[in-house]
Amino acid sequence: MSRPIALVTGGGSGIGLAVAEHLINFYGYRVAILDINGERGQAESSRMNSGSDSCLFLQADAAEYHQQAKAFQQAFEWGGNRLDFFHANAGIGDSDSVYKETNGLDETTGLPKPLDLRIVDVNLNAVLQGVHLARHFLEKNSTPGGRILITSSCLGLYPNHCLPLYTATKHALVGFVRATAPVYTGMNITINALAPNLIETNLMPADIRPLWDRGQLTPMNTAIKALDAIMTNKQLTGQTIELALDELVFSKAPPYSTANTKWMCEQHELWEQVSQPLLPKPAGQNVAKISNGA
Ligand SMILES: NC(=O)c1ccc[n+]([C@@H]2O[C@H](COP(=O)([O-])OP(=O)(O)OC[C@H]3O[C@@H](n4cnc5c(N)ncnc54)[C@H](O)[C@@H]3O)[C@@H](O)[C@H]2O)c1
């Protein structure tokens, strides 16, 4: 039987690299790592391969749809026409300020120049496009289905005024996972999010390293524990798993504030009727009950 296949974006460093390595060494996967950084991605891929054909490096910008789509195609074919796991993980820090005009004013109109929203392209749009592509390939498996994992952040659950764009993109990912999981369940696809606190990776700003209390750094092993929770429980879906030092915390959606809010959000059949062209099944058959917690 062929070995299971994963595609990990941002797999050349940090959390993505640790996940790729664990899937290979512990779960017998073959893993394609997609990364924009060619040098690092190639070096890590060669190291993990060591003659075993366990790793394929694909240099691509996840934020460019056609590059990501091509990487999916290459990974699927390399895997012998299968894909079992997609980790949408590549991410960057804030690319611009919403507090001042870092780019100055347009000379002709006198209006502020547009924000640089590269962070939205990488942290949010690339993830949505990646999930869209993953669903396509997961459904092509001989037994359709598989696992999707998204790296959000603790800033997907709690705000940080210094990183408002990052906070916005990471909150969006948590909402997306919670919204889609009940429908993907019917397609034999699980979708979960990691919400790490600070883990020392190449993303950690150089200036903060000497100032940060090392006792407040989450070890990479906590991300691996979350991965193990996902790999060993096929029913686990719709979860946002906070990684806080050694702890995994299964975060719950906030409770409904009013009876009206609850009523509005739970009119599933009515919403399904009006959203019918966008849903996979006839109205009334889409929403699986998913427990909100561990
Ligand atoms: N390290 C943390 O403390 C922390 C905390 C919460 C969330 N996260 C999230 O974890 C994810 C992984 O970050 P990390 O900490 O491992 O950082 P990292 O910088 O070590 O790794 C990120 C990798 O993504 C790659 N990448 C960036 N943009 C890309 C693009 N457009 N296309 C393809 N590859 C791209 C980088 O080259 C890098 O190899 C990110 O989404 C980040 O927001 C990290």
mmCIF file of C-alpha atoms and ligand atoms in Angstrom:
data_model
loop_
_atom_site.group_PDB
_atom_site.id
_atom_site.type_symbol
_atom_site.label_atom_id
_atom_site.label_comp_id
_atom_site.label_asym_id
_atom_site.label_seq_id
_atom_site.Cartn_x
_atom_site.Cartn_y
_atom_site.Cartn_z
ATOM 1 C CA MET A 1 0.000 0.000 0.000
ATOM 2 C CA SER A 2 1.285 3.498 -0.790
ATOM 3 C CA ARG A 3 2.323 5.809 2.045
ATOM 4 C CA PRO A 4 0.002 8.687 3.006
ATOM 5 C CA ILE A 5 0.809 12.126 1.589
ATOM 6 C CA ALA A 6 0.808 15.593 3.118
ATOM 7 C CA LEU A 7 1.332 19.068 1.734
ATOM 8 C CA VAL A 8 2.589 21.677 4.223
ATOM 9 C CA THR A 9 2.853 25.369 3.301
ATOM 10 C CA GLY A 10 5.667 27.246 5.009
ATOM 11 C CA GLY A 11 7.175 23.815 5.589
ATOM 12 C CA GLY A 12 10.766 25.030 5.265
ATOM 13 C CA SER A 13 10.931 26.463 8.792
ATOM 14 C CA GLY A 14 9.411 26.576 12.268
ATOM 15 C CA ILE A 15 6.030 24.964 12.942
ATOM 16 C CA GLY A 16 5.486 23.705 9.371
ATOM 17 C CA LEU A 17 8.906 22.061 9.351
ATOM 18 C CA ALA A 18 8.277 20.385 12.732
ATOM 19 C CA VAL A 19 4.903 19.088 11.522
ATOM 20 C CA ALA A 20 6.409 17.773 8.262
ATOM 21 C CA GLU A 21 9.211 16.017 10.121
ATOM 22 C CA HIS A 22 6.832 14.423 12.632
ATOM 23 C CA LEU A 23 4.491 13.198 9.896
ATOM 24 C CA ILE A 24 7.440 11.520 8.169
ATOM 25 C CA ASN A 25 9.162 10.067 11.217
ATOM 26 C CA PHE A 26 6.180 9.108 13.326
ATOM 27 C CA TYR A 27 3.277 8.489 10.937
ATOM 28 C CA GLY A 28 5.169 7.164 7.910
ATOM 29 C CA TYR A 29 3.989 9.988 5.640
ATOM 30 C CA ARG A 30 5.688 11.342 2.575
ATOM 31 C CA VAL A 31 5.492 15.132 2.788
ATOM 32 C CA ALA A 32 5.656 17.851 0.139
ATOM 33 C CA ILE A 33 6.785 21.136 1.634
ATOM 34 C CA LEU A 34 5.861 24.343 -0.137
ATOM 35 C CA ASP A 35 7.917 27.383 0.794
ATOM 36 C CA ILE A 36 8.769 30.731 -0.770
ATOM 37 C CA ASN A 37 12.314 30.438 0.595
ATOM 38 C CA GLY A 38 14.085 28.181 -1.911
ATOM 39 C CA GLU A 39 17.404 27.814 -0.160
ATOM 40 C CA ARG A 40 16.002 26.843 3.231
ATOM 41 C CA GLY A 41 13.224 24.667 1.827
ATOM 42 C CA GLN A 42 15.637 22.731 -0.384
ATOM 43 C CA ALA A 43 18.142 22.230 2.450
ATOM 44 C CA GLU A 44 15.501 20.992 4.919
ATOM 45 C CA SER A 45 13.919 18.758 2.310
ATOM 46 C CA SER A 46 17.292 17.139 1.470
ATOM 47 C CA ARG A 47 17.998 16.638 5.170
ATOM 48 C CA MET A 48 14.612 14.954 5.768
ATOM 49 C CA ASN A 49 14.901 12.870 2.626
ATOM 50 C CA SER A 50 18.304 11.316 3.197
ATOM 51 C CA GLY A 51 17.745 8.967 0.238
ATOM 52 C CA SER A 52 14.271 7.879 1.350
ATOM 53 C CA ASP A 53 12.073 9.919 -1.045
ATOM 54 C CA SER A 54 10.046 11.006 2.007
ATOM 55 C CA CYS A 55 10.110 14.702 1.193
ATOM 56 C CA LEU A 56 9.525 16.832 -1.891
ATOM 57 C CA PHE A 57 10.384 20.525 -1.900
ATOM 58 C CA LEU A 58 8.198 22.839 -3.966
ATOM 59 C CA GLN A 59 9.284 26.456 -4.141
ATOM 60 C CA ALA A 60 6.193 28.629 -4.468
ATOM 61 C CA ASP A 61 4.473 31.716 -3.138
ATOM 62 C CA ALA A 62 1.329 30.391 -1.449
ATOM 63 C CA ALA A 63 -0.304 33.780 -2.016
ATOM 64 C CA GLU A 64 -0.119 33.292 -5.808
ATOM 65 C CA TYR A 65 -3.065 31.048 -6.596
ATOM 66 C CA HIS A 66 -1.559 29.414 -9.689
ATOM 67 C CA GLN A 67 1.706 28.643 -7.895
ATOM 68 C CA GLN A 68 -0.129 27.017 -4.991
ATOM 69 C CA ALA A 69 -2.424 25.105 -7.371
ATOM 70 C CA LYS A 70 0.590 23.786 -9.309
ATOM 71 C CA ALA A 71 2.211 22.681 -6.041
ATOM 72 C CA PHE A 72 -0.945 20.730 -5.119
ATOM 73 C CA GLN A 73 -0.911 19.025 -8.519
ATOM 74 C CA GLN A 74 2.799 18.142 -8.165
ATOM 75 C CA ALA A 75 2.355 16.815 -4.622
ATOM 76 C CA PHE A 76 -0.674 14.752 -5.639
ATOM 77 C CA GLU A 77 1.144 13.164 -8.585
ATOM 78 C CA TRP A 78 4.352 12.592 -6.556
ATOM 79 C CA GLY A 79 2.178 10.832 -3.980
ATOM 80 C CA GLY A 80 0.777 8.412 -6.572
ATOM 81 C CA ASN A 81 -2.506 10.337 -6.927
ATOM 82 C CA ARG A 82 -3.293 10.783 -3.283
ATOM 83 C CA LEU A 83 -3.376 13.538 -0.689
ATOM 84 C CA ASP A 84 -4.260 12.795 2.918
ATOM 85 C CA PHE A 85 -3.314 15.890 4.872
ATOM 86 C CA PHE A 86 -3.058 19.595 4.059
ATOM 87 C CA HIS A 87 -1.442 21.996 6.515
ATOM 88 C CA ALA A 88 -2.116 25.650 5.601
ATOM 89 C CA ASN A 89 0.617 27.117 7.728
ATOM 90 C CA ALA A 90 2.656 29.782 5.900
ATOM 91 C CA GLY A 91 2.298 33.150 7.595
ATOM 92 C CA ILE A 92 3.964 36.520 8.048
ATOM 93 C CA GLY A 93 3.769 39.459 10.468
ATOM 94 C CA ASP A 94 2.085 42.845 10.025
ATOM 95 C CA SER A 95 2.993 44.454 6.708
ATOM 96 C CA ASP A 96 1.680 47.982 7.343
ATOM 97 C CA SER A 97 0.227 50.342 9.946
ATOM 98 C CA VAL A 98 -3.409 51.318 10.446
ATOM 99 C CA TYR A 99 -2.285 54.011 12.901
ATOM 100 C CA LYS A 100 -0.233 56.239 10.612
ATOM 101 C CA GLU A 101 0.569 56.812 6.950
ATOM 102 C CA THR A 102 3.730 54.794 6.470
ATOM 103 C CA ASN A 103 3.446 55.139 2.696
ATOM 104 C CA GLY A 104 2.685 58.864 2.658
ATOM 105 C CA LEU A 105 0.042 60.619 0.570
ATOM 106 C CA ASP A 106 -0.710 60.308 -3.112
ATOM 107 C CA GLU A 107 0.833 63.373 -4.752
ATOM 108 C CA THR A 108 -2.112 63.981 -7.080
ATOM 109 C CA THR A 109 -5.125 63.319 -4.859
ATOM 110 C CA GLY A 110 -3.645 64.080 -1.446
ATOM 111 C CA LEU A 111 -5.305 60.889 -0.183
ATOM 112 C CA PRO A 112 -3.477 58.208 1.792
ATOM 113 C CA LYS A 113 -1.802 55.599 -0.380
ATOM 114 C CA PRO A 114 -3.431 52.171 0.054
ATOM 115 C CA LEU A 115 -2.378 49.878 2.865
ATOM 116 C CA ASP A 116 0.101 47.150 2.032
ATOM 117 C CA LEU A 117 -2.105 44.119 2.678
ATOM 118 C CA ARG A 118 0.406 41.441 1.763
ATOM 119 C CA ILE A 119 -0.369 39.932 5.181
ATOM 120 C CA VAL A 120 -3.995 39.360 4.146
ATOM 121 C CA ASP A 121 -2.821 37.712 0.920
ATOM 122 C CA VAL A 122 -0.507 35.314 2.783
ATOM 123 C CA ASN A 123 -2.221 34.705 6.142
ATOM 124 C CA LEU A 124 -5.824 34.638 4.929
ATOM 125 C CA ASN A 125 -6.379 34.543 1.156
ATOM 126 C CA ALA A 126 -3.703 31.909 0.536
ATOM 127 C CA VAL A 127 -5.227 29.730 3.271
ATOM 128 C CA LEU A 128 -8.745 29.987 1.815
ATOM 129 C CA GLN A 129 -7.421 29.174 -1.663
ATOM 130 C CA GLY A 130 -5.384 26.328 -0.168
ATOM 131 C CA VAL A 131 -8.417 24.813 1.523
ATOM 132 C CA HIS A 132 -10.355 25.188 -1.733
ATOM 133 C CA LEU A 133 -7.594 23.270 -3.552
ATOM 134 C CA ALA A 134 -7.241 20.712 -0.753
ATOM 135 C CA ARG A 135 -10.946 19.844 -0.908
ATOM 136 C CA HIS A 136 -10.620 19.281 -4.660
ATOM 137 C CA PHE A 137 -7.700 16.883 -4.245
ATOM 138 C CA LEU A 138 -8.981 15.153 -1.087
ATOM 139 C CA GLU A 139 -12.164 14.311 -2.982
ATOM 140 C CA LYS A 140 -10.070 12.669 -5.734
ATOM 141 C CA ASN A 141 -8.616 10.090 -3.300
ATOM 142 C CA SER A 142 -9.685 6.482 -3.867
ATOM 143 C CA THR A 143 -11.473 6.841 -0.516
ATOM 144 C CA PRO A 144 -12.449 10.526 -0.668
ATOM 145 C CA GLY A 145 -11.558 12.675 2.331
ATOM 146 C CA GLY A 146 -8.668 13.543 4.636
ATOM 147 C CA ARG A 147 -7.455 16.127 7.119
ATOM 148 C CA ILE A 148 -6.954 19.883 6.899
ATOM 149 C CA LEU A 149 -5.011 21.788 9.545
ATOM 150 C CA ILE A 150 -4.693 25.581 9.619
ATOM 151 C CA THR A 151 -2.174 27.527 11.675
ATOM 152 C CA SER A 152 -3.995 30.446 13.237
ATOM 153 C CA SER A 153 -2.572 31.968 16.439
ATOM 154 C CA CYS A 154 -3.550 32.873 19.991
ATOM 155 C CA LEU A 155 -4.099 36.239 18.273
ATOM 156 C CA GLY A 156 -6.904 34.479 16.399
ATOM 157 C CA LEU A 157 -8.716 34.431 19.744
ATOM 158 C CA TYR A 158 -7.354 37.428 21.644
ATOM 159 C CA PRO A 159 -6.425 40.906 20.330
ATOM 160 C CA ASN A 160 -3.009 42.591 20.294
ATOM 161 C CA HIS A 161 -3.050 46.330 19.475
ATOM 162 C CA CYS A 162 0.510 46.132 18.118
ATOM 163 C CA LEU A 163 -0.451 43.558 15.490
ATOM 164 C CA PRO A 164 -3.960 44.521 14.332
ATOM 165 C CA LEU A 165 -3.696 43.171 10.769
ATOM 166 C CA TYR A 166 -2.214 39.908 12.033
ATOM 167 C CA THR A 167 -4.983 39.727 14.658
ATOM 168 C CA ALA A 168 -7.633 40.283 11.959
ATOM 169 C CA THR A 169 -6.286 37.572 9.639
ATOM 170 C CA LYS A 170 -5.872 35.023 12.429
ATOM 171 C CA HIS A 171 -9.382 35.691 13.840
ATOM 172 C CA ALA A 172 -10.779 35.113 10.348
ATOM 173 C CA LEU A 173 -9.169 31.665 10.214
ATOM 174 C CA VAL A 174 -10.802 30.578 13.483
ATOM 175 C CA GLY A 175 -14.218 31.664 12.180
ATOM 176 C CA PHE A 176 -13.592 29.833 8.914
ATOM 177 C CA VAL A 177 -12.706 26.557 10.662
ATOM 178 C CA ARG A 178 -15.748 26.746 12.934
ATOM 179 C CA ALA A 179 -18.063 27.586 10.037
ATOM 180 C CA THR A 180 -16.891 24.933 7.584
ATOM 181 C CA ALA A 181 -16.281 21.915 9.831
ATOM 182 C CA PRO A 182 -19.916 20.726 10.049
ATOM 183 C CA VAL A 183 -20.234 20.628 6.239
ATOM 184 C CA TYR A 184 -16.790 19.115 5.599
ATOM 185 C CA THR A 185 -17.716 16.322 8.016
ATOM 186 C CA GLY A 186 -20.244 15.140 5.438
ATOM 187 C CA MET A 187 -17.393 15.031 2.908
ATOM 188 C CA ASN A 188 -15.160 12.949 5.217
ATOM 189 C CA ILE A 189 -12.832 15.925 5.722
ATOM 190 C CA THR A 190 -11.750 17.185 9.139
ATOM 191 C CA ILE A 191 -10.597 20.769 9.608
ATOM 192 C CA ASN A 192 -8.910 22.125 12.733
ATOM 193 C CA ALA A 193 -6.786 25.112 13.723
ATOM 194 C CA LEU A 194 -3.689 25.542 15.846
ATOM 195 C CA ALA A 195 -3.620 28.687 17.966
ATOM 196 C CA PRO A 196 -0.030 28.876 19.234
ATOM 197 C CA ASN A 197 1.267 31.269 21.850
ATOM 198 C CA LEU A 198 4.830 32.406 21.197
ATOM 199 C CA ILE A 199 7.089 29.653 19.849
ATOM 200 C CA GLU A 200 10.684 30.585 19.036
ATOM 201 C CA THR A 201 10.911 30.357 15.239
ATOM 202 C CA ASN A 202 12.251 32.532 12.420
ATOM 203 C CA LEU A 203 9.009 34.549 12.686
ATOM 204 C CA MET A 204 9.875 35.821 16.157
ATOM 205 C CA PRO A 205 11.066 39.436 15.737
ATOM 206 C CA ALA A 206 14.795 39.719 16.480
ATOM 207 C CA ASP A 207 14.236 42.731 18.761
ATOM 208 C CA ILE A 208 11.920 40.820 21.076
ATOM 209 C CA ARG A 209 14.192 37.791 21.632
ATOM 210 C CA PRO A 210 16.466 39.256 24.344
ATOM 211 C CA LEU A 211 13.483 40.865 26.120
ATOM 212 C CA TRP A 212 11.124 37.881 26.242
ATOM 213 C CA ASP A 213 10.918 35.812 29.437
ATOM 214 C CA ARG A 214 12.081 32.400 28.215
ATOM 215 C CA GLY A 215 9.708 30.762 30.675
ATOM 216 C CA GLN A 216 6.897 32.231 28.556
ATOM 217 C CA LEU A 217 7.976 30.498 25.332
ATOM 218 C CA THR A 218 5.798 27.606 24.165
ATOM 219 C CA PRO A 219 7.956 24.617 23.151
ATOM 220 C CA MET A 220 7.571 23.223 19.642
ATOM 221 C CA ASN A 221 6.675 19.918 21.234
ATOM 222 C CA THR A 222 3.271 21.383 22.199
ATOM 223 C CA ALA A 223 2.486 21.837 18.497
ATOM 224 C CA ILE A 224 3.452 18.195 17.989
ATOM 225 C CA LYS A 225 1.146 17.142 20.840
ATOM 226 C CA ALA A 226 -1.726 18.936 19.062
ATOM 227 C CA LEU A 227 -0.807 17.195 15.826
ATOM 228 C CA ASP A 228 -0.896 13.852 17.648
ATOM 229 C CA ALA A 229 -4.360 14.702 19.029
ATOM 230 C CA ILE A 230 -5.559 15.284 15.466
ATOM 231 C CA MET A 231 -3.835 12.219 14.002
ATOM 232 C CA THR A 232 -5.135 9.838 16.643
ATOM 233 C CA ASN A 233 -8.769 10.984 16.642
ATOM 234 C CA LYS A 234 -10.480 10.901 13.251
ATOM 235 C CA GLN A 235 -13.586 12.533 14.749
ATOM 236 C CA LEU A 236 -11.737 15.646 15.910
ATOM 237 C CA THR A 237 -12.912 18.566 13.776
ATOM 238 C CA GLY A 238 -13.927 22.214 14.026
ATOM 239 C CA GLN A 239 -11.477 22.683 16.894
ATOM 240 C CA THR A 240 -9.156 25.566 17.623
ATOM 241 C CA ILE A 241 -6.366 24.205 19.781
ATOM 242 C CA GLU A 242 -4.520 26.773 21.863
ATOM 243 C CA LEU A 243 -0.881 25.913 22.466
ATOM 244 C CA ALA A 244 0.084 27.461 25.791
ATOM 245 C CA LEU A 245 3.453 26.333 27.178
ATOM 246 C CA ASP A 246 2.883 22.565 27.684
ATOM 247 C CA GLU A 247 -0.893 22.757 27.542
ATOM 248 C CA LEU A 248 -3.397 22.083 24.767
ATOM 249 C CA VAL A 249 -6.577 24.090 25.324
ATOM 250 C CA PHE A 250 -9.580 23.298 23.140
ATOM 251 C CA SER A 251 -11.047 26.744 22.699
ATOM 252 C CA LYS A 252 -14.815 27.193 22.629
ATOM 253 C CA ALA A 253 -16.757 29.683 20.511
ATOM 254 C CA PRO A 254 -18.183 32.446 22.726
ATOM 255 C CA PRO A 255 -21.616 31.668 24.177
ATOM 256 C CA TYR A 256 -24.595 33.327 22.427
ATOM 257 C CA SER A 257 -25.155 36.771 23.938
ATOM 258 C CA THR A 258 -28.927 36.869 23.366
ATOM 259 C CA ALA A 259 -31.735 34.502 22.420
ATOM 260 C CA ASN A 260 -32.063 36.403 19.150
ATOM 261 C CA THR A 261 -28.389 35.802 18.269
ATOM 262 C CA LYS A 262 -28.795 32.095 18.982
ATOM 263 C CA TRP A 263 -31.991 31.962 16.899
ATOM 264 C CA MET A 264 -30.327 33.759 13.986
ATOM 265 C CA CYS A 265 -27.225 31.551 13.958
ATOM 266 C CA GLU A 266 -29.151 28.295 14.311
ATOM 267 C CA GLN A 267 -31.658 28.719 11.461
ATOM 268 C CA HIS A 268 -29.624 26.148 9.543
ATOM 269 C CA GLU A 269 -32.335 24.885 7.212
ATOM 270 C CA LEU A 270 -33.455 28.380 6.316
ATOM 271 C CA TRP A 271 -29.871 29.506 5.606
ATOM 272 C CA GLU A 272 -29.299 26.321 3.592
ATOM 273 C CA GLN A 273 -32.363 26.957 1.450
ATOM 274 C CA VAL A 274 -31.138 30.392 0.422
ATOM 275 C CA SER A 275 -27.486 29.303 0.050
ATOM 276 C CA GLN A 276 -28.357 26.187 -1.938
ATOM 277 C CA PRO A 277 -26.211 26.806 -5.056
ATOM 278 C CA LEU A 278 -23.108 27.049 -2.848
ATOM 279 C CA LEU A 279 -23.657 23.920 -0.740
ATOM 280 C CA PRO A 280 -22.726 20.302 -1.529
ATOM 281 C CA LYS A 281 -26.038 18.638 -0.628
ATOM 282 C CA PRO A 282 -29.770 19.370 -0.603
ATOM 283 C CA ALA A 283 -31.002 21.672 2.175
ATOM 284 C CA GLY A 284 -31.314 20.057 5.585
ATOM 285 C CA GLN A 285 -28.476 17.585 4.985
ATOM 286 C CA ASN A 286 -25.417 19.734 5.470
ATOM 287 C CA VAL A 287 -24.873 20.444 9.100
ATOM 288 C CA ALA A 288 -23.290 17.802 11.310
ATOM 289 C CA LYS A 289 -23.370 18.253 15.062
ATOM 290 C CA ILE A 290 -19.819 18.872 16.264
ATOM 291 C CA SER A 291 -18.920 19.007 19.925
ATOM 292 C CA ASN A 292 -17.320 22.309 20.773
ATOM 293 C CA GLY A 293 -14.436 21.251 22.979
ATOM 294 C CA ALA A 294 -12.155 18.339 23.664
HETATM 295 N N1 LIG B 1 6.029 31.199 16.072
HETATM 296 C C1 LIG B 1 5.000 31.666 16.741
HETATM 297 O O1 LIG B 1 5.133 32.109 17.872
HETATM 298 C C2 LIG B 1 3.631 31.626 16.156
HETATM 299 C C3 LIG B 1 2.549 31.896 17.012
HETATM 300 C C4 LIG B 1 1.272 31.863 16.471
HETATM 301 C C5 LIG B 1 1.086 31.575 15.149
HETATM 302 N N2 LIG B 1 2.151 31.321 14.341
HETATM 303 C C6 LIG B 1 1.891 31.010 12.941
HETATM 304 O O2 LIG B 1 2.566 29.830 12.603
HETATM 305 C C7 LIG B 1 2.777 29.794 11.193
HETATM 306 C C8 LIG B 1 4.202 29.349 10.929
HETATM 307 O O3 LIG B 1 5.069 30.337 11.447
HETATM 308 P P1 LIG B 1 6.461 30.002 12.142
HETATM 309 O O4 LIG B 1 6.435 30.600 13.485
HETATM 310 O O5 LIG B 1 6.784 28.589 11.960
HETATM 311 O O6 LIG B 1 7.402 30.961 11.265
HETATM 312 P P2 LIG B 1 8.644 30.677 10.316
HETATM 313 O O7 LIG B 1 8.997 32.024 9.790
HETATM 314 O O8 LIG B 1 9.671 29.896 11.030
HETATM 315 O O9 LIG B 1 8.032 29.777 9.148
HETATM 316 C C9 LIG B 1 7.143 30.298 8.202
HETATM 317 C C10 LIG B 1 7.545 29.786 6.838
HETATM 318 O O10 LIG B 1 6.558 30.267 5.898
HETATM 319 C C11 LIG B 1 7.253 30.644 4.732
HETATM 320 N N3 LIG B 1 6.434 31.597 3.977
HETATM 321 C C12 LIG B 1 6.142 32.883 4.306
HETATM 322 N N4 LIG B 1 5.370 33.427 3.356
HETATM 323 C C13 LIG B 1 5.174 32.494 2.419
HETATM 324 C C14 LIG B 1 4.460 32.455 1.209
HETATM 325 N N5 LIG B 1 3.817 33.537 0.736
HETATM 326 N N6 LIG B 1 4.449 31.300 0.495
HETATM 327 C C15 LIG B 1 5.119 30.217 0.931
HETATM 328 N N7 LIG B 1 5.815 30.188 2.067
HETATM 329 C C16 LIG B 1 5.837 31.308 2.809
HETATM 330 C C17 LIG B 1 8.560 31.238 5.225
HETATM 331 O O11 LIG B 1 9.541 31.249 4.187
HETATM 332 C C18 LIG B 1 8.892 30.297 6.365
HETATM 333 O O12 LIG B 1 9.689 29.213 5.920
HETATM 334 C C19 LIG B 1 2.439 31.189 10.692
HETATM 335 O O13 LIG B 1 1.162 31.162 10.104
HETATM 336 C C20 LIG B 1 2.420 32.019 11.951
HETATM 337 O O14 LIG B 1 1.567 33.147 11.833
HETATM 338 C C21 LIG B 1 3.434 31.336 14.828
#
